[in-house]
mmCIF file of C-alpha atoms and ligand atoms in Angstrom:
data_model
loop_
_atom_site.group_PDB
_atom_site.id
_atom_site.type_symbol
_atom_site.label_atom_id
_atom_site.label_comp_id
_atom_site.label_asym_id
_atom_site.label_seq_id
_atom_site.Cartn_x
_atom_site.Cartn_y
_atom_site.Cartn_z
ATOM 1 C CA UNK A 1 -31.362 126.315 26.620
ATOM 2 C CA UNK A 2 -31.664 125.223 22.771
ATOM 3 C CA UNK A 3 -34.738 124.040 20.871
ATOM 4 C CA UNK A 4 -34.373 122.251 17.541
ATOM 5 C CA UNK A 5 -37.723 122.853 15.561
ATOM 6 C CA UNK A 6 -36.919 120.026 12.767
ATOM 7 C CA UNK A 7 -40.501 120.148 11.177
ATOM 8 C CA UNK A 8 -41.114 124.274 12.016
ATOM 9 C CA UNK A 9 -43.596 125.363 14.258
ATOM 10 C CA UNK A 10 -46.090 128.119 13.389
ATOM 11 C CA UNK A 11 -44.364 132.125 13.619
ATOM 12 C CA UNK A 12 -46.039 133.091 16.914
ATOM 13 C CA UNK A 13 -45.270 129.910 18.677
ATOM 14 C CA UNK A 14 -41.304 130.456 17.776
ATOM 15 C CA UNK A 15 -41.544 133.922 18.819
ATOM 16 C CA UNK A 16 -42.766 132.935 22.312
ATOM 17 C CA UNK A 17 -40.512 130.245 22.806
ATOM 18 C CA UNK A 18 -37.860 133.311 22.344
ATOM 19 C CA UNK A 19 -39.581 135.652 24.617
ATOM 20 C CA UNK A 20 -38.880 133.150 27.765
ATOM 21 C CA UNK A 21 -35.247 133.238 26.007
ATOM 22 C CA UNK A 22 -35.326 130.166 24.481
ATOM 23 C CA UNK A 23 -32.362 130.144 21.871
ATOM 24 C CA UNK A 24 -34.411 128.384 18.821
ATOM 25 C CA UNK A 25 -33.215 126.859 15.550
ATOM 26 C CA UNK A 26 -35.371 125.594 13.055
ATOM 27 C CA UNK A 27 -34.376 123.586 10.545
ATOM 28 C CA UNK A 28 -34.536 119.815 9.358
ATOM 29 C CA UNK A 29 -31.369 117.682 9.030
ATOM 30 C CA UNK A 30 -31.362 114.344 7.474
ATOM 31 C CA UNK A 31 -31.241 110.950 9.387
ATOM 32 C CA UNK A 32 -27.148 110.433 9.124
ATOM 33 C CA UNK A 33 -26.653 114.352 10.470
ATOM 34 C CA UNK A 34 -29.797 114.390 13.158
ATOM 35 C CA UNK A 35 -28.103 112.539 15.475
ATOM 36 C CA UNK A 36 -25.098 114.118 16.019
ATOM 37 C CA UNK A 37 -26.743 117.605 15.616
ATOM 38 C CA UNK A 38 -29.323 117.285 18.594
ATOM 39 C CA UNK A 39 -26.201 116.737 20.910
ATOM 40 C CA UNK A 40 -26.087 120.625 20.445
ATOM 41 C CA UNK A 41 -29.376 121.338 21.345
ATOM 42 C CA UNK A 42 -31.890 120.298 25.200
ATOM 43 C CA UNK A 43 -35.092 119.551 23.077
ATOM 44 C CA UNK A 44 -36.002 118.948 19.789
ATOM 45 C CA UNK A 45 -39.685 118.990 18.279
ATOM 46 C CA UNK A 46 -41.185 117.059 15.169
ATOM 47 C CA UNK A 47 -43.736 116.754 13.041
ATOM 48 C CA UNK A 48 -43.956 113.123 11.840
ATOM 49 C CA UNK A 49 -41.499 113.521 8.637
ATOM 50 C CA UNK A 50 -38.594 113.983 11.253
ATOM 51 C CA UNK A 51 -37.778 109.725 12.364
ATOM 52 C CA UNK A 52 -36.535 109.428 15.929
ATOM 53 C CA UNK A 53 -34.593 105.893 15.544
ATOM 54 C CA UNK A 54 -32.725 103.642 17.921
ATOM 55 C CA UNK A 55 -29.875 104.981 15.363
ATOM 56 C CA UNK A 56 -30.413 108.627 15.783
ATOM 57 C CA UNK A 57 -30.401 108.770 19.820
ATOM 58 C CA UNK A 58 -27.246 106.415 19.520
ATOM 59 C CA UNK A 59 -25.465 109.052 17.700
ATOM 60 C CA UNK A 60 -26.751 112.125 20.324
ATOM 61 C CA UNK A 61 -25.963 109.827 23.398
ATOM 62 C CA UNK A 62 -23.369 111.985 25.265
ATOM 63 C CA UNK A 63 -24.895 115.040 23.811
ATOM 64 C CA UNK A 64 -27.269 117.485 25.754
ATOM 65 C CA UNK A 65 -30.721 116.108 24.489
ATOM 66 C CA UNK A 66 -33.453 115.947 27.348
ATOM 67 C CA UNK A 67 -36.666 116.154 25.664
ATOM 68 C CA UNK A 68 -38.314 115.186 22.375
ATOM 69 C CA UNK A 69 -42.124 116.883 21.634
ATOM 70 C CA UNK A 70 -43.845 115.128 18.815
ATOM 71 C CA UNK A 71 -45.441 118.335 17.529
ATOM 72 C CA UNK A 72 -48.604 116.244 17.094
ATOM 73 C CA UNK A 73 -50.864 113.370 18.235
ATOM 74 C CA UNK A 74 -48.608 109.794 16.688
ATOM 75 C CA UNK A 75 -45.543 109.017 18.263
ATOM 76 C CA UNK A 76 -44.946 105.816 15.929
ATOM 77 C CA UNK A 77 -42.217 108.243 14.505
ATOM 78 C CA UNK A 78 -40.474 107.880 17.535
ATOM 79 C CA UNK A 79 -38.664 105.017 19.501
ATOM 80 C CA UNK A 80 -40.384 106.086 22.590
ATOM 81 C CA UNK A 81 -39.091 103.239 24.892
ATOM 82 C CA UNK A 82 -35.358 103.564 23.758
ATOM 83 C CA UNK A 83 -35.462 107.301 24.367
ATOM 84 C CA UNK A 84 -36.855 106.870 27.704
ATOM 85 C CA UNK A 85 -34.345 104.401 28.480
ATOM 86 C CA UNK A 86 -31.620 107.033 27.972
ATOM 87 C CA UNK A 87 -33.216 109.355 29.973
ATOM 88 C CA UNK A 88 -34.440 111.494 27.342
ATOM 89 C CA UNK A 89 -38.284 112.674 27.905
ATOM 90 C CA UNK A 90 -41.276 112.577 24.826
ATOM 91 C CA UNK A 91 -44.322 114.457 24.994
ATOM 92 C CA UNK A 92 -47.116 115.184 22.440
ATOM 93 C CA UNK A 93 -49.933 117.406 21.727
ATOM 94 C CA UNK A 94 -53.067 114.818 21.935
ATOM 95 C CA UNK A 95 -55.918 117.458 21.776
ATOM 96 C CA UNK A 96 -54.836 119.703 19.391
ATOM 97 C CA UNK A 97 -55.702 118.679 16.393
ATOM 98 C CA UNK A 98 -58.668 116.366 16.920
ATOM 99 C CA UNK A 99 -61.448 118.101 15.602
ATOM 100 C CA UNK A 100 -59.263 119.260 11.563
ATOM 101 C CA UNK A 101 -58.665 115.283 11.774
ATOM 102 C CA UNK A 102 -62.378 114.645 11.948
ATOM 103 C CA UNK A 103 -63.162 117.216 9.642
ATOM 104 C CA UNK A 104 -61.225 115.341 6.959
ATOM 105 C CA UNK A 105 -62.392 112.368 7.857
ATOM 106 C CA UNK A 106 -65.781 113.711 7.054
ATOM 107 C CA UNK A 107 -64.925 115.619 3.876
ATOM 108 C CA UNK A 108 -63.451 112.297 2.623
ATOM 109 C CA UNK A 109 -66.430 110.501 3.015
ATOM 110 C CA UNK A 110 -68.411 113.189 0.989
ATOM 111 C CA UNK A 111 -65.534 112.926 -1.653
ATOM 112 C CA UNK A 112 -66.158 109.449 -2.063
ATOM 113 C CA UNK A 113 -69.509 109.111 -1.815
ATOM 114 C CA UNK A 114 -70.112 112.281 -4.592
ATOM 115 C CA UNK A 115 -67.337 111.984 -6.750
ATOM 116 C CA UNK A 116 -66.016 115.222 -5.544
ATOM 117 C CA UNK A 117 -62.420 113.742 -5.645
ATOM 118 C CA UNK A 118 -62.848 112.633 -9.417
ATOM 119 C CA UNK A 119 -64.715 115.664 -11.002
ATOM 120 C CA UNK A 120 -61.980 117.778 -10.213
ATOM 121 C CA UNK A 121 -59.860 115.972 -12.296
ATOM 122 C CA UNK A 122 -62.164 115.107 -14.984
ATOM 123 C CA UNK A 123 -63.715 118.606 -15.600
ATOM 124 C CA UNK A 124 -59.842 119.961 -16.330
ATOM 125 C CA UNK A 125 -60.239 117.212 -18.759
ATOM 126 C CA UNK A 126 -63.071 119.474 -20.474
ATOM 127 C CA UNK A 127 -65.009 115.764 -19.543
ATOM 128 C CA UNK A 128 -69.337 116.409 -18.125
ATOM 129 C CA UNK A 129 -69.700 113.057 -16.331
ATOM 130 C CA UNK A 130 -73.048 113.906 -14.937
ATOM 131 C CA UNK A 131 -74.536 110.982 -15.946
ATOM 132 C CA UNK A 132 -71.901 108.826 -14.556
ATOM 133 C CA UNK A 133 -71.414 110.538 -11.113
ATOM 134 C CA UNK A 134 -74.559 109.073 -9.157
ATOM 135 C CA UNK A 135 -73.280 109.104 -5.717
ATOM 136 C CA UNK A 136 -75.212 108.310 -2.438
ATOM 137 C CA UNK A 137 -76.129 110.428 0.888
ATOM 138 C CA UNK A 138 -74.387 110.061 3.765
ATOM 139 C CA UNK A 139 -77.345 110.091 5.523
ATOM 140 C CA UNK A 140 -79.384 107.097 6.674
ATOM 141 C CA UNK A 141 -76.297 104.748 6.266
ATOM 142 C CA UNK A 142 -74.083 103.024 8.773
ATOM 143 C CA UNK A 143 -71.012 104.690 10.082
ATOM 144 C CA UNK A 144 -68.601 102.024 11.473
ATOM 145 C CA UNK A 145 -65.861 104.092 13.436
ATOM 146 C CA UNK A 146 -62.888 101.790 14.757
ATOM 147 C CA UNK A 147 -61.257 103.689 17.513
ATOM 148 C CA UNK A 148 -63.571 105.865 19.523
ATOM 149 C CA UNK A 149 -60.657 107.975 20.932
ATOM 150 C CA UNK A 150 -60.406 111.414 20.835
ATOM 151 C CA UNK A 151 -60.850 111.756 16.817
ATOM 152 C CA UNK A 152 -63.426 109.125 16.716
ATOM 153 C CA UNK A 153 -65.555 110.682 19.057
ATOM 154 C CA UNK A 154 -65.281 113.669 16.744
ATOM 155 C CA UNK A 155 -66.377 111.656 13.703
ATOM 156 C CA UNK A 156 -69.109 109.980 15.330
ATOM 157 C CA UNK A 157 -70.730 113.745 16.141
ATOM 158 C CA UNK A 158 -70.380 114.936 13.033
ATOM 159 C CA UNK A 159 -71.296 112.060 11.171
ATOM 160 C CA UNK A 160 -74.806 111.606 13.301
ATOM 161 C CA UNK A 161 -75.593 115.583 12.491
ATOM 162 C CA UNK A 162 -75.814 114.224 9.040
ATOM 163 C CA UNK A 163 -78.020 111.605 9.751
ATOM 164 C CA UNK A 164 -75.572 108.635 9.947
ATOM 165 C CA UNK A 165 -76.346 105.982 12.475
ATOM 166 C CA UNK A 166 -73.192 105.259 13.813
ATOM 167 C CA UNK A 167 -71.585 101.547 15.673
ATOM 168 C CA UNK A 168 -68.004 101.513 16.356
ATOM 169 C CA UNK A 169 -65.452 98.877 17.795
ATOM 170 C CA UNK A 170 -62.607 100.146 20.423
ATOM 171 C CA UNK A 171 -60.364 97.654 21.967
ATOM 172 C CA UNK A 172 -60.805 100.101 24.879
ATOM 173 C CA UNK A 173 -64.682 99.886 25.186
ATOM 174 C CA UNK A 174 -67.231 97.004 24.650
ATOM 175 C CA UNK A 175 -70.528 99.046 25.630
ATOM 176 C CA UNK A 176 -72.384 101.650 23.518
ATOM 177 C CA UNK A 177 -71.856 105.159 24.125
ATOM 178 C CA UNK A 178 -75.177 107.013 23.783
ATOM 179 C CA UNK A 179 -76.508 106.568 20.563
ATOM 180 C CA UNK A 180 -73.313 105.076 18.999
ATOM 181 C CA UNK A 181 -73.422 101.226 19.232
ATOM 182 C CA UNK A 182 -70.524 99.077 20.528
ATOM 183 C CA UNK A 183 -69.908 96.239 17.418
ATOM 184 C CA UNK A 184 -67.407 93.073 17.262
ATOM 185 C CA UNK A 185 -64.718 94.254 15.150
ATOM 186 C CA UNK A 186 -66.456 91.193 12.310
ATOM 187 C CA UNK A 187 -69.920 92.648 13.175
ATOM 188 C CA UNK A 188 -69.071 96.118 12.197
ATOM 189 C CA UNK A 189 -67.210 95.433 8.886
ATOM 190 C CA UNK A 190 -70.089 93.114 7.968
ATOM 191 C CA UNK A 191 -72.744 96.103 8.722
ATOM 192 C CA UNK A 192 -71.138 99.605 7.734
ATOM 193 C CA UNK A 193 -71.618 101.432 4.454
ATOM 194 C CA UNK A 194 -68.492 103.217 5.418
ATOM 195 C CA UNK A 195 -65.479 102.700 7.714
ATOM 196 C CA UNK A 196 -63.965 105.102 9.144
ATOM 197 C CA UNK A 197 -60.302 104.550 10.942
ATOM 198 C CA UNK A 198 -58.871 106.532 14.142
ATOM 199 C CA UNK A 199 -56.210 103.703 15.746
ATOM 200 C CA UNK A 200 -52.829 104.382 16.375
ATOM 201 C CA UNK A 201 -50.531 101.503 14.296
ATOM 202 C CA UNK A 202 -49.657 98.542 15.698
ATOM 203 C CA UNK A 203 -46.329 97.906 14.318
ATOM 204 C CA UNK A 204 -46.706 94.068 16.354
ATOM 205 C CA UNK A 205 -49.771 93.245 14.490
ATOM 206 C CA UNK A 206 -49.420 94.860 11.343
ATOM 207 C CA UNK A 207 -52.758 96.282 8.976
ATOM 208 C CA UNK A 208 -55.395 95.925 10.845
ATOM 209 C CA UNK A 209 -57.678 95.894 7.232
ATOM 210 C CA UNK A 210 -56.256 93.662 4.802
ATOM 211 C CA UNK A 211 -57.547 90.876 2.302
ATOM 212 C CA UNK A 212 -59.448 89.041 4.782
ATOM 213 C CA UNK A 213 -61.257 92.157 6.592
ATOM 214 C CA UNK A 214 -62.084 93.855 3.148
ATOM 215 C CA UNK A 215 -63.680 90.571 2.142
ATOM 216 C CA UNK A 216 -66.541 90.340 5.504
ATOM 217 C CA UNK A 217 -66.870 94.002 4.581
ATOM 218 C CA UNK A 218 -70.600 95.200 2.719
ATOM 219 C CA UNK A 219 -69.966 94.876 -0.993
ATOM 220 C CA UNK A 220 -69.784 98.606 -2.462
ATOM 221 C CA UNK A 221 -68.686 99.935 1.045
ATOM 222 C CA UNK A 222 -66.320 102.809 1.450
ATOM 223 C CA UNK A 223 -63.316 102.807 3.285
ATOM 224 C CA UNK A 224 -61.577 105.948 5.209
ATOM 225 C CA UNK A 225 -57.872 106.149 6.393
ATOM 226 C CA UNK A 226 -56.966 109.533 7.896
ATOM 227 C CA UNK A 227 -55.560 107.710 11.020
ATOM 228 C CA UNK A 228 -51.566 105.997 9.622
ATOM 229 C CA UNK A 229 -51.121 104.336 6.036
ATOM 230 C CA UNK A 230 -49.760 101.007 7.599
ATOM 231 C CA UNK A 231 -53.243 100.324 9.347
ATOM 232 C CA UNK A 232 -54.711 99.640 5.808
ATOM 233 C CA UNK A 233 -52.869 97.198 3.610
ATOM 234 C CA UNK A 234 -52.337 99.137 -0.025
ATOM 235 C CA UNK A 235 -52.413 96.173 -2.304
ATOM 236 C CA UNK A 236 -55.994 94.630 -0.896
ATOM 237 C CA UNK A 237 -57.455 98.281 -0.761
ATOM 238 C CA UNK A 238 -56.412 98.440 -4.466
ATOM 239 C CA UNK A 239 -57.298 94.951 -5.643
ATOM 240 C CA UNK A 240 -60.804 95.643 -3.994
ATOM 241 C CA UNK A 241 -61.399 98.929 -5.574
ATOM 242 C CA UNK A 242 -60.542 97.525 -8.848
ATOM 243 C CA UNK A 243 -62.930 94.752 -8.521
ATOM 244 C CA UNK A 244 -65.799 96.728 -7.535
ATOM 245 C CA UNK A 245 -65.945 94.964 -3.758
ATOM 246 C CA UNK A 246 -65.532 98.832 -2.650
ATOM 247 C CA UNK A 247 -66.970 101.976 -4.069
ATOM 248 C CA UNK A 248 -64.779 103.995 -2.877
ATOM 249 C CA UNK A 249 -61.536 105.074 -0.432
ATOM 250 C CA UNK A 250 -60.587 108.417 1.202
ATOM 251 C CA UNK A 251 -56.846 107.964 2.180
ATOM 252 C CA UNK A 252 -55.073 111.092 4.197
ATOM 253 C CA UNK A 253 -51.915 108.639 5.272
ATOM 254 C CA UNK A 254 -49.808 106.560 3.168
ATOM 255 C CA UNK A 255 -47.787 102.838 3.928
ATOM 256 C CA UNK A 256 -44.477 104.640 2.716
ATOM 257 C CA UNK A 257 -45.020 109.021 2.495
ATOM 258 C CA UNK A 258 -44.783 110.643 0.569
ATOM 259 C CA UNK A 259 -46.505 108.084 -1.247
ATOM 260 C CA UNK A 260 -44.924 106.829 -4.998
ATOM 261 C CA UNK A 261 -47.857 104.192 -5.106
ATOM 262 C CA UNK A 262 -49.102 105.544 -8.639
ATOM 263 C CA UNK A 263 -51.454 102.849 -9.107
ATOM 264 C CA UNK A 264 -53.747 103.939 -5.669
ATOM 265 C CA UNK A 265 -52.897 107.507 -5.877
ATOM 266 C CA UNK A 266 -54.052 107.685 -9.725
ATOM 267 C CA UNK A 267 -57.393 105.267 -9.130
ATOM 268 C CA UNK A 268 -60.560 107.082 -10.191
ATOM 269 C CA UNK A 269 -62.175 105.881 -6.964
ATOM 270 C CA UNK A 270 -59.389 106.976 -4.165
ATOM 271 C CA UNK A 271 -59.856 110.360 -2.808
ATOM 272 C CA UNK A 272 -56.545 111.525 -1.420
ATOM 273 C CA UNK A 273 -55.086 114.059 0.466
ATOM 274 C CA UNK A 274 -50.923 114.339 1.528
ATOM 275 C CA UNK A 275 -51.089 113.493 5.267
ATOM 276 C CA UNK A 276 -52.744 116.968 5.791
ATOM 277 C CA UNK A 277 -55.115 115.826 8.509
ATOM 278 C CA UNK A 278 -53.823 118.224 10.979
ATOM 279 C CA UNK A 279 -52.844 120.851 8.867
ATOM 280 C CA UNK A 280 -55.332 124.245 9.494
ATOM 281 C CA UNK A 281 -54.413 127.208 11.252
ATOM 282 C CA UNK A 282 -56.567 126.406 13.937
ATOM 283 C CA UNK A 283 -54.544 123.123 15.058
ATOM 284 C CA UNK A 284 -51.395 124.319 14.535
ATOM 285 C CA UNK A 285 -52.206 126.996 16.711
ATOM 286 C CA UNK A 286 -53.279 124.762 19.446
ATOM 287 C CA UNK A 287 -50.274 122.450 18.702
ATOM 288 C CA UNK A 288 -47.724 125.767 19.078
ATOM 289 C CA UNK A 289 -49.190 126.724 22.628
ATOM 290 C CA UNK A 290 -48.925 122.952 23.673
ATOM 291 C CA UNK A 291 -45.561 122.799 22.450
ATOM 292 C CA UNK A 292 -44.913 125.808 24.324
ATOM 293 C CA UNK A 293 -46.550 125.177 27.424
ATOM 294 C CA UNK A 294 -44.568 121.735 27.514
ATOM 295 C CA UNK A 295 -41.144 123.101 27.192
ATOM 296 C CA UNK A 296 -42.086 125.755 29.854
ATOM 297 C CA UNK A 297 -43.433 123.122 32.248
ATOM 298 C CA UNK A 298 -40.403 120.718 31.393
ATOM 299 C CA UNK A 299 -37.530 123.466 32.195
ATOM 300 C CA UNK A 300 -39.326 125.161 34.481
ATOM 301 C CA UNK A 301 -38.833 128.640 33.160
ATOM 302 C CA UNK A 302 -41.562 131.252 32.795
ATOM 303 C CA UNK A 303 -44.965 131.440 34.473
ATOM 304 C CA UNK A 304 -47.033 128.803 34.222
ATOM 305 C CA UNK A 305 -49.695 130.124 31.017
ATOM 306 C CA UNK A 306 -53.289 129.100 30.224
ATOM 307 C CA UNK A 307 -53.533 127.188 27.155
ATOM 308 C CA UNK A 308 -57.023 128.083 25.328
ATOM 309 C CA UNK A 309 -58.350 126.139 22.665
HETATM 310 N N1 LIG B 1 -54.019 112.246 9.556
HETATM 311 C C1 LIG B 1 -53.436 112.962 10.496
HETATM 312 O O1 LIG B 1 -52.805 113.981 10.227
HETATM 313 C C2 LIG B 1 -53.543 112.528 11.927
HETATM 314 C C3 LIG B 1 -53.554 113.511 12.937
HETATM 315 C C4 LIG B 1 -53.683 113.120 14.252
HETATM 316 C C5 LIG B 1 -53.761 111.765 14.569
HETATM 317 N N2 LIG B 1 -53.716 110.838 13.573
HETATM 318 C C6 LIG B 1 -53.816 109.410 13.873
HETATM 319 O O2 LIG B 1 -55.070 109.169 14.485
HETATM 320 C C7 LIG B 1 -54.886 108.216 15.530
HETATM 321 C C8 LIG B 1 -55.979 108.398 16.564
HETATM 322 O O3 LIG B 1 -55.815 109.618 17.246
HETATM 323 P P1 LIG B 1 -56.646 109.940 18.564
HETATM 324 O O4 LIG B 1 -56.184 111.257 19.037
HETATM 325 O O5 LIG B 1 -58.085 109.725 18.336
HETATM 326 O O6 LIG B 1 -56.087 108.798 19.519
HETATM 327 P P2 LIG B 1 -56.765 108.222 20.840
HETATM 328 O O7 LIG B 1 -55.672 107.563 21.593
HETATM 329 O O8 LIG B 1 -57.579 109.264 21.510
HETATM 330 O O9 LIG B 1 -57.769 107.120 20.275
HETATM 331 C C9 LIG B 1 -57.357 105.922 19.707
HETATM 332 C C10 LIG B 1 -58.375 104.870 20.076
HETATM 333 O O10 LIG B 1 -58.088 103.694 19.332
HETATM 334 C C11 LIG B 1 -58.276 102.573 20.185
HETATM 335 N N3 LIG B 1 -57.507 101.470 19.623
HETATM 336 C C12 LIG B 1 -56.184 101.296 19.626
HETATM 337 N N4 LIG B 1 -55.863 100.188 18.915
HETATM 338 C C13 LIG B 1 -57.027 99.667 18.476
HETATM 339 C C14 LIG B 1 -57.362 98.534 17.702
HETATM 340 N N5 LIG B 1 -56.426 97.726 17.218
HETATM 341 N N6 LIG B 1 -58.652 98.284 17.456
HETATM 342 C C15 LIG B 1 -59.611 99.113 17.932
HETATM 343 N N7 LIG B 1 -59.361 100.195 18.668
HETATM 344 C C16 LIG B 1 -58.075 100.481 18.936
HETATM 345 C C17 LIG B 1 -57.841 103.026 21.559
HETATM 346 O O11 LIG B 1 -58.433 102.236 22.572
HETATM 347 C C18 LIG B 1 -58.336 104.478 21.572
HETATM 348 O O12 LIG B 1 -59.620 104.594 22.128
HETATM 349 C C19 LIG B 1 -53.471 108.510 16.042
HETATM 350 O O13 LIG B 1 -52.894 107.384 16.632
HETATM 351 C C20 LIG B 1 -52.729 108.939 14.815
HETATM 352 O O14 LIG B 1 -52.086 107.823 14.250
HETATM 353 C C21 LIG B 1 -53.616 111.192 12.268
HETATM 354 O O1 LIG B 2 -48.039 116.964 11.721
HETATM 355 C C1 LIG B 2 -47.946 116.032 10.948
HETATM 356 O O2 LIG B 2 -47.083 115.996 10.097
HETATM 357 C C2 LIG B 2 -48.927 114.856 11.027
HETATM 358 C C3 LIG B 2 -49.720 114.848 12.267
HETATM 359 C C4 LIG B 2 -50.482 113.604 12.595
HETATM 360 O O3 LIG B 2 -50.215 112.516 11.824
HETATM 361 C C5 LIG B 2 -50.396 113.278 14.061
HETATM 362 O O4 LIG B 2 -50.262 112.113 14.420
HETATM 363 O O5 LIG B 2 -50.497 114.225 14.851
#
């Protein structure tokens, strides 16, 4: 049985797969090669910079391929329903990296809202702003959360042990969930100090905040991405950061990555971060024993293991 690890997969996690006598290769091929190298191999795992097209499973059909493990919790990466339709299985790791995606979220928002992002680059620049860098607590403001999945629940925790009341909309949910208040999508961007985003991207319906949402959105508000670049539209976050309508954005994911948008990724008010929201040990851990537990379940080979996380 081979495994193609095109994004890697943490040291232990490799060894194990080659302790149930896995035969393992790890190593990334470009779009025009992928195809016709994961004939060779039964499964293949990816982070997200590995694309799973319609094109790429055309060019393994014939080939050996079985089983594709998105070596994370987005599977936009990956044409899901095409795969299927050939027969070939895709799995993900949902849980494992919820709580270092909420943990960004969280350090964003204290980027933003104390200049964090912008004194490191300034004091390089032998510049002492502290005069200019009069930020604002977290506590006692709004939290609107839209998507109160697995990260958002996360978020919402964290952000109420700080003192943040916190309202959220879900397309899943429409009542309030202890303490944390269920808001129209319009209510919530009208009410929050700071918006925090954990949805998946619809590629049907496109950014879900663009000019219009921005504009029912508090004036000064802050804006958080860590959830997929196309949910936000680039040019209205920018055009409202430059005139003032937002105080601040804290952007882990990118329309195109890695990102060449200067203009955002250069703004004094954007605190940014490469598309890191899952990377700690601690989640990539997790993600390795999922990854291995999956294979193991999906070829049947080895005793069944307890995951711990
Ligand atoms: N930055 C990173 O490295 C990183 C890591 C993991 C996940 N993510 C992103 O975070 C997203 C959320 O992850 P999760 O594990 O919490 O997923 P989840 O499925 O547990 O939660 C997503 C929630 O969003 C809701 N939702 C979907 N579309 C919506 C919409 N248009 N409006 C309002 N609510 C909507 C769903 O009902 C669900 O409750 C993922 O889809 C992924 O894109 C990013
Ligand atoms: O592992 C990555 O490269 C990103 C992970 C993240 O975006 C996810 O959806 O799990």
């Amino acid at each position: 049985m081979k495994v193609l690890l095109a994004d890697g997969l943490q040291k232990q996690s490799i060894d194990e797969l080659e302790q149930l006598g896995l035969e393992v290769c790890s190593k990334h091929f470009d779009a025009s090669e992928l195809g016709s190298e994961l004939k060779k191999y039964d499964a293949v795992v990816v982070r997200s910079a590995t694309k799973i097209t319609k094109e790429v499973i055309d060019d393994e059909l014939g080939g050996n391929l079985k089983l594709i493990i998105r070596a994370g919790v987005g599977i936009d990466n990956i044409d899901v329903k095409y795969a299927e339709s050939n027969n070939i299985a895709v799995k993900n790791t949902p849980n494992a990296s919820s709580i270092s995606v909420a943990e960004l979220t969280i350090a964003h928002m204290l980027s933003v809202a104390r200049f964090l992002n912008i004194s490191n680059v300034t004091m390089r620049q032998n510049q002492w702003n502290k005069k200019k860098y009069v930020g604002c607590e977290l506590y006692g403001k709004t939290l609107g959360l839209i998507g109160m999945g697995r990260i958002g629940k996360e978020v919402a925790k964290r952000a109420a042990a700080f003192g943040m009341r916190v309202i959220y909309f879900d397309s899943l949910y429409n009542e309030d969930i202890g303490d944390y208040k269920f808001e129209q999508f319009d209510d919530l961007l009208k009410k929050a100090d700071f918006i925090t985003l954990h949805v998946p991207y619809d590629k049907k319906r496109g950014a879900l905040i663009g000019k219009d949402e921005i504009e029912k959105m508090k004036d000064g508000a802050y804006l958080i991405n860590c959830a997929r670049g196309k949910v936000v539209d680039e040019a209205a976050l920018l055009e409202a950061l430059n005139s003032g309508k937002l105080s601040g954005a804290g952007i882990d994911v990118f329309e195109n990555e890695p990102s060449t948008n200067v203009e955002l990724l250069s703004n004094p008010k954007v605190s940014i971060t490469p598309h890191i929201g899952a990377s700690t040990k601690e989640a990539q851990q997790r993600i390795g024993r999922e990854v291995v537990l999956t294979l193991k379940d999906f070829f049947n080979i080895g005793d069944k293991v307890v995951i711990g996380v």
